[in-house]
């Protein structure tokens, strides 16, 4: 069992905690100042605490607070080089964290699907220990990237779930407009995204070939695809990703300039 502590049990910290609980491979201490946040994760951890000192004994210490609070939390954490500190904050550089801890620093951009074991994570660090890679394996898939790629990864896989929720919402709304019940429309739209994503992950075929496979000659899909190919949907998705990427870079400036 890897001793893991999670400091900050809000949206992302609690998703990681629930994913780690599912894996059964971790002894977890949850730390948060908000008693309600601790209450919400109490069934998934071994210990809850509001005292950051109680979270310092772990092999892996995950700091999951907002970017502008990372510095304050690090100043309260006394860690050794044998420990690993994982930072998940958008826009907070490895250099910033390394300057404030003796621990081995690993920077990760996770996403909310940690909760279901379907997280996509980008990870960067000079020495990413096996226990961190195994942790990421326990809650989903990961890609090792260069630090310079963290802003774009933050946009694609960190912010990405919100973009996909939006697209599911659009598909659901079209289903309702066509006469489906709201619950049925949500199930059919969401399961279709899930199934399509699984197909991409498991298939060796490229995306154009997968699109072709759905488009029966003279069938229904090609009519819809013609509309999408003629539209600027791809450009709009790219613009959303770019806006998030730029904000990640901007956050880096704000945190570093403190
Ligand atoms: N949300 C997401 O999908 C993703 C978030 N991230 C990153 O994860 C981090 C957390 O984001 P998110 O979970 O959304 O934020 P939340 O605000 O939901 O969670 C942060 C939690 O940390 C608590 N907290 C604040 N100060 C301390 C402290 N000193 N010690 C312990 N706990 C503290 C907060 O309590 P209180 O509310 O009382 O202040 C809150 O419960 C951010 O850095 C973000 O960039 C990365 C990828 C995805
Ligand atoms: O919106 C944010 O800043 C965080 C980081 C990635 C997802 N949520």
Tab-separated table of N, CA and C and ligand atoms in Angstrom, residues 90 109 154 158-159 251, ligand 2:
chain	number	residue	atom	x	y	z
A	90	UNK	N	-3.218	24.119	-12.018
A	90	UNK	CA	-3.047	24.696	-13.351
A	90	UNK	C	-2.107	25.896	-13.270
A	109	UNK	N	-1.297	17.104	-14.602
A	109	UNK	CA	-2.593	17.718	-14.931
A	109	UNK	C	-3.592	16.578	-15.042
A	154	UNK	N	-3.177	21.011	-20.083
A	154	UNK	CA	-4.183	21.535	-19.153
A	154	UNK	C	-5.482	21.822	-19.893
A	158	UNK	N	-7.275	18.619	-18.911
A	158	UNK	CA	-7.723	19.169	-17.625
A	158	UNK	C	-9.071	19.854	-17.765
A	159	UNK	N	-9.138	20.799	-18.696
A	159	UNK	CA	-10.396	21.501	-18.963
A	159	UNK	C	-11.310	20.676	-19.858
A	251	UNK	N	-1.922	32.151	-15.866
A	251	UNK	CA	-1.910	31.790	-14.436
A	251	UNK	C	-0.480	31.610	-13.953
B	2	LIG	O1	-10.416	25.471	-14.734
B	2	LIG	C1	-9.350	25.271	-14.144
B	2	LIG	O2	-8.541	26.194	-13.950
B	2	LIG	C2	-9.014	23.879	-13.673
B	2	LIG	C3	-7.726	23.396	-14.280
B	2	LIG	C4	-8.133	22.427	-15.349
B	2	LIG	C5	-9.534	22.172	-15.062
B	2	LIG	N1	-9.980	22.934	-14.123
